[in-house]
mmCIF file of C-alpha atoms in Angstrom:
data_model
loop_
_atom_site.group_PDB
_atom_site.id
_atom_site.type_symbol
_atom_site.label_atom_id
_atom_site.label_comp_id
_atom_site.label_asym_id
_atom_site.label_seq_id
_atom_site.Cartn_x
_atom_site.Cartn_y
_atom_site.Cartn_z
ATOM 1 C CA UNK A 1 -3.814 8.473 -12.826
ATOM 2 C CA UNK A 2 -3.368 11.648 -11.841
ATOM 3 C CA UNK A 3 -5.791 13.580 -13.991
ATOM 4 C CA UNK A 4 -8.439 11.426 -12.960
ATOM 5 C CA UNK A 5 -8.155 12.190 -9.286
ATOM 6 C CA UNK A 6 -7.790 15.676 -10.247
ATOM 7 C CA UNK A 7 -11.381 15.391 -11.670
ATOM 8 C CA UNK A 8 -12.780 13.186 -9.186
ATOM 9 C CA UNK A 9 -11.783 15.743 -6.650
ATOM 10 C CA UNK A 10 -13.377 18.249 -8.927
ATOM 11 C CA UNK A 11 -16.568 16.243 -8.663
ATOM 12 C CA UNK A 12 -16.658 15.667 -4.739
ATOM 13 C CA UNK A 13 -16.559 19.621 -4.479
ATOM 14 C CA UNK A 14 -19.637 19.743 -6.945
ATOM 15 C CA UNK A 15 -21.669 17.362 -5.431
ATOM 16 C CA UNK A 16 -21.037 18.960 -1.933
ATOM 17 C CA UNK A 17 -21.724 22.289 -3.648
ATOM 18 C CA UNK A 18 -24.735 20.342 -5.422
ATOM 19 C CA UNK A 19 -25.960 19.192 -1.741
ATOM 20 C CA UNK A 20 -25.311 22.976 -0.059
ATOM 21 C CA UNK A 21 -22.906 21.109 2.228
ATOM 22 C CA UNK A 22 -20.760 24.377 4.070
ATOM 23 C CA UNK A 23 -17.007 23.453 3.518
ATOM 24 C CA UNK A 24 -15.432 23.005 7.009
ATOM 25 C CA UNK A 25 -13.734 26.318 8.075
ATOM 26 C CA UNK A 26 -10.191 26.898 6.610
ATOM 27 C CA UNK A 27 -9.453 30.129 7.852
ATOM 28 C CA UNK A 28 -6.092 28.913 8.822
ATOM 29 C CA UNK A 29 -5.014 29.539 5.313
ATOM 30 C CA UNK A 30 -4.045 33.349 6.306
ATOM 31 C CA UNK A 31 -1.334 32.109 8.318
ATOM 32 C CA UNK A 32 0.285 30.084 5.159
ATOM 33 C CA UNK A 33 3.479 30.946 4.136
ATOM 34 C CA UNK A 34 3.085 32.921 0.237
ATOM 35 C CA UNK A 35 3.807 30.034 -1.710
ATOM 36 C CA UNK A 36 0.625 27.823 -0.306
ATOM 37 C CA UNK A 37 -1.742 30.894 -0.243
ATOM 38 C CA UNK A 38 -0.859 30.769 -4.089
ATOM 39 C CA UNK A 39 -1.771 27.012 -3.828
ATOM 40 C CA UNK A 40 -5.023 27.779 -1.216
ATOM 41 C CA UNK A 41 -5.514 31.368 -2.261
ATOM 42 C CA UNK A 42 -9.169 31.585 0.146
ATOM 43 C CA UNK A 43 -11.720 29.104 1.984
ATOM 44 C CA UNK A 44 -13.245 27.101 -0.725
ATOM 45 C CA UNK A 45 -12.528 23.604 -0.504
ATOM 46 C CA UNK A 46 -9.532 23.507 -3.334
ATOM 47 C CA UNK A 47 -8.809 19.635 -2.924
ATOM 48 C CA UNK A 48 -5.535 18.765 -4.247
ATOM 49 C CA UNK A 49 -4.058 15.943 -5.082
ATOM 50 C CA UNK A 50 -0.770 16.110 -3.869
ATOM 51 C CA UNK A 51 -2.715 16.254 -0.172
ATOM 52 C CA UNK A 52 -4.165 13.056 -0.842
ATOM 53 C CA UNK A 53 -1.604 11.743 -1.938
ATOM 54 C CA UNK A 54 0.483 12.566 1.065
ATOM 55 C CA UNK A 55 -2.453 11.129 3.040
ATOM 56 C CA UNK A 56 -2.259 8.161 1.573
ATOM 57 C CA UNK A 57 1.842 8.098 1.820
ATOM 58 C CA UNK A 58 1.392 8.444 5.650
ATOM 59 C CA UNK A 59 5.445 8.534 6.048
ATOM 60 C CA UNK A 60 6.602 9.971 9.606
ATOM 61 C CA UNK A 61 9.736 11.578 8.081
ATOM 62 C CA UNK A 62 10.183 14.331 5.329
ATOM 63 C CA UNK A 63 14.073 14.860 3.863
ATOM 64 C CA UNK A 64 14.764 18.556 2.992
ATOM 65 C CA UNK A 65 17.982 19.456 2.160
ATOM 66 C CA UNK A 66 19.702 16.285 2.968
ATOM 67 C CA UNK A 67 18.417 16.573 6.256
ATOM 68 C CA UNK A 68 15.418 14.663 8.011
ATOM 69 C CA UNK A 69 12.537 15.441 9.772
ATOM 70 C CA UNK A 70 9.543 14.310 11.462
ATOM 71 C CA UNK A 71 5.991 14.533 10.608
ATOM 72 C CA UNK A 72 3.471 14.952 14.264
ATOM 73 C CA UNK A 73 1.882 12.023 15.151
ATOM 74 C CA UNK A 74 -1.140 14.110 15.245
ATOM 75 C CA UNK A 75 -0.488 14.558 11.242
ATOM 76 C CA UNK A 76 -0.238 11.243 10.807
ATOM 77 C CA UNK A 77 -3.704 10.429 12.798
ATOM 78 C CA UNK A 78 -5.145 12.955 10.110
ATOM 79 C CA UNK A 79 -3.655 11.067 7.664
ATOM 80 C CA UNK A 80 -5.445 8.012 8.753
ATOM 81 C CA UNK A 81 -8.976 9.997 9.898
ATOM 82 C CA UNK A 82 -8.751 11.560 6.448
ATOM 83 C CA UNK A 83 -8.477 7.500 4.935
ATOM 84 C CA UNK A 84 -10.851 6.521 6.755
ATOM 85 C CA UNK A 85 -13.347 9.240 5.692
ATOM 86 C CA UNK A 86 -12.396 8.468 2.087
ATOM 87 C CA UNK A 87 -12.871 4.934 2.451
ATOM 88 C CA UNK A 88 -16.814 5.413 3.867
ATOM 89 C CA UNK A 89 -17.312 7.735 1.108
ATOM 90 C CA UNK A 90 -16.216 4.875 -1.333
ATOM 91 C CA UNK A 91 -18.109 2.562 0.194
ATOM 92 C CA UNK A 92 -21.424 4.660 -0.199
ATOM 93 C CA UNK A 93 -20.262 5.483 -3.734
ATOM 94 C CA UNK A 94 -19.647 1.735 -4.484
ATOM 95 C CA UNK A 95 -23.189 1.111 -3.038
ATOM 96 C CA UNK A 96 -25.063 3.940 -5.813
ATOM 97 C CA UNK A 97 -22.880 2.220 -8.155
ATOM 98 C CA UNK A 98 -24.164 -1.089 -7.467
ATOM 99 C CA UNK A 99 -27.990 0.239 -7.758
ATOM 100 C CA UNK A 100 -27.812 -0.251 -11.327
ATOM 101 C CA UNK A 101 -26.959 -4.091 -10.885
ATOM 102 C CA UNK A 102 -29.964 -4.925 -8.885
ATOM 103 C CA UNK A 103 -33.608 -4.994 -9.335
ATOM 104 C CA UNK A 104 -36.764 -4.809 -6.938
ATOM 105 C CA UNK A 105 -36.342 -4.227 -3.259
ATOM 106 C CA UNK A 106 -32.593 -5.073 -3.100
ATOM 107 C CA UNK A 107 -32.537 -1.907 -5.028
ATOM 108 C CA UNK A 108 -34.396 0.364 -2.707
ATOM 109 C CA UNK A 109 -32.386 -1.190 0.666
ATOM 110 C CA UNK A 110 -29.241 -0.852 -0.848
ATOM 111 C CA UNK A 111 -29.236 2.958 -2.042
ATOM 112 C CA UNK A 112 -27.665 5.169 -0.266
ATOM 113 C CA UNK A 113 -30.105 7.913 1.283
ATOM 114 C CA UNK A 114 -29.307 11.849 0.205
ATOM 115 C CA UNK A 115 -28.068 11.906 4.423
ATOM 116 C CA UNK A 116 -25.773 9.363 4.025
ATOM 117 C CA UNK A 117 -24.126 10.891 0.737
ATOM 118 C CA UNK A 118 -24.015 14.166 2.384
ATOM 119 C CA UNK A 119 -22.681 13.254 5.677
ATOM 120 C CA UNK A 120 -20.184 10.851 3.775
ATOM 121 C CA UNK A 121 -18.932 14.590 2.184
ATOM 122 C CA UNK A 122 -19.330 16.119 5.045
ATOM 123 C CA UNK A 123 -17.269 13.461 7.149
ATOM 124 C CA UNK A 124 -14.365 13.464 4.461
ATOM 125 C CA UNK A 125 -14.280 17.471 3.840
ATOM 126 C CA UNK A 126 -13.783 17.750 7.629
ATOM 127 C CA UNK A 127 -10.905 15.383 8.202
ATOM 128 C CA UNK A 128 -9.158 17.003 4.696
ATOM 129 C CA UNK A 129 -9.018 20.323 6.394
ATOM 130 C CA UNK A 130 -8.159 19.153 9.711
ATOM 131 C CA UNK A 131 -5.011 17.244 7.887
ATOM 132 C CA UNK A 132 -4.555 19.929 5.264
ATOM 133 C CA UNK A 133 -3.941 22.578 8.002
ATOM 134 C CA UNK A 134 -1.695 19.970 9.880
ATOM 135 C CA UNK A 135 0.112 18.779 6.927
ATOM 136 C CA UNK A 136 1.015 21.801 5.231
ATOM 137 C CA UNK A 137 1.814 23.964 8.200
ATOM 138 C CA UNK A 138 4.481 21.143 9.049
ATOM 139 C CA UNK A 139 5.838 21.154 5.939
ATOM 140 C CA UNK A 140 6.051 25.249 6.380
ATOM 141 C CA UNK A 141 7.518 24.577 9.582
ATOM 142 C CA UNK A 142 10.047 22.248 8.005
ATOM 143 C CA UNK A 143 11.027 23.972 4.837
ATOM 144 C CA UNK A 144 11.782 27.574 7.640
ATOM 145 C CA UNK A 145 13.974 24.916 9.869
ATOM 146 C CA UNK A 146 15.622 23.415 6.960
ATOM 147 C CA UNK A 147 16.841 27.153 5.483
#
């Protein structure tokens, strides 16, 4: 459950860390409200799973207050861009897995190359920020509108 994810998310920031991958910029994090610079308190990746999960929830309408609102459709299309970057990343994961399982040249064709892991991290960190800043500055503008 959830303290798995926590720790798998722990381990996709060490192996980009591992790989020197730059995190994609997240300078946008200044212009959080208090609370979520408590939550994102500077640039480093800090993947949480209650973004994920919210990715993966990919509901148009929040309720705050007894009162509904809409998420953008362009946080919704991160939603999805950041699934589908998670999804390639599993794939190429699934495939390292799966090295283990075969012998000879199957072996060497199937392996993922140190490229493809990295621009499988580099792929999913991208779309994470570009729905983290999206997602969570909605949900800033929501909780202001629904005082």
């Amino acid at each position: 459950g959830y303290n798995a994810c926590v720790k798998l998310l722990a381990n996709i920031d060490k192996a980009s860390r591992a790989l020197a991958l730059e995190a994609a910029p997240r300078e946008y994090r200044a212009n959080f409200s208090l609370n979520y610079q408590a939550l994102f308190p500077d640039s480093e990746r800090h993947l949480r799973v209650d973004v994920l999960e919210a990715s993966f929830d990919q509901q148009s309408e929040i309720w705050v207050n007894g009162e509904q609102f809409e998420m953008s459709l362009e946080a919704r299309d991160g939603a999805r861009v950041l699934q589908e970057a998670w999804s390639d990343l599993g794939a190429v994961l699934v495939r390292w897995q799966a090295i283990g399982a075969t012998s000879g040249k199957e072996e060497s064709a199937s392996k993922p190359s140190k490229a493809e892991v990295a621009g499988a991290l580099f792929t999913l960190d991208k779309a994470w920020a570009h729905f983290e800043f999206k997602y969570i500055t909605e949900l800033i503008d929501i909780e202001e509108r629904a005082r």
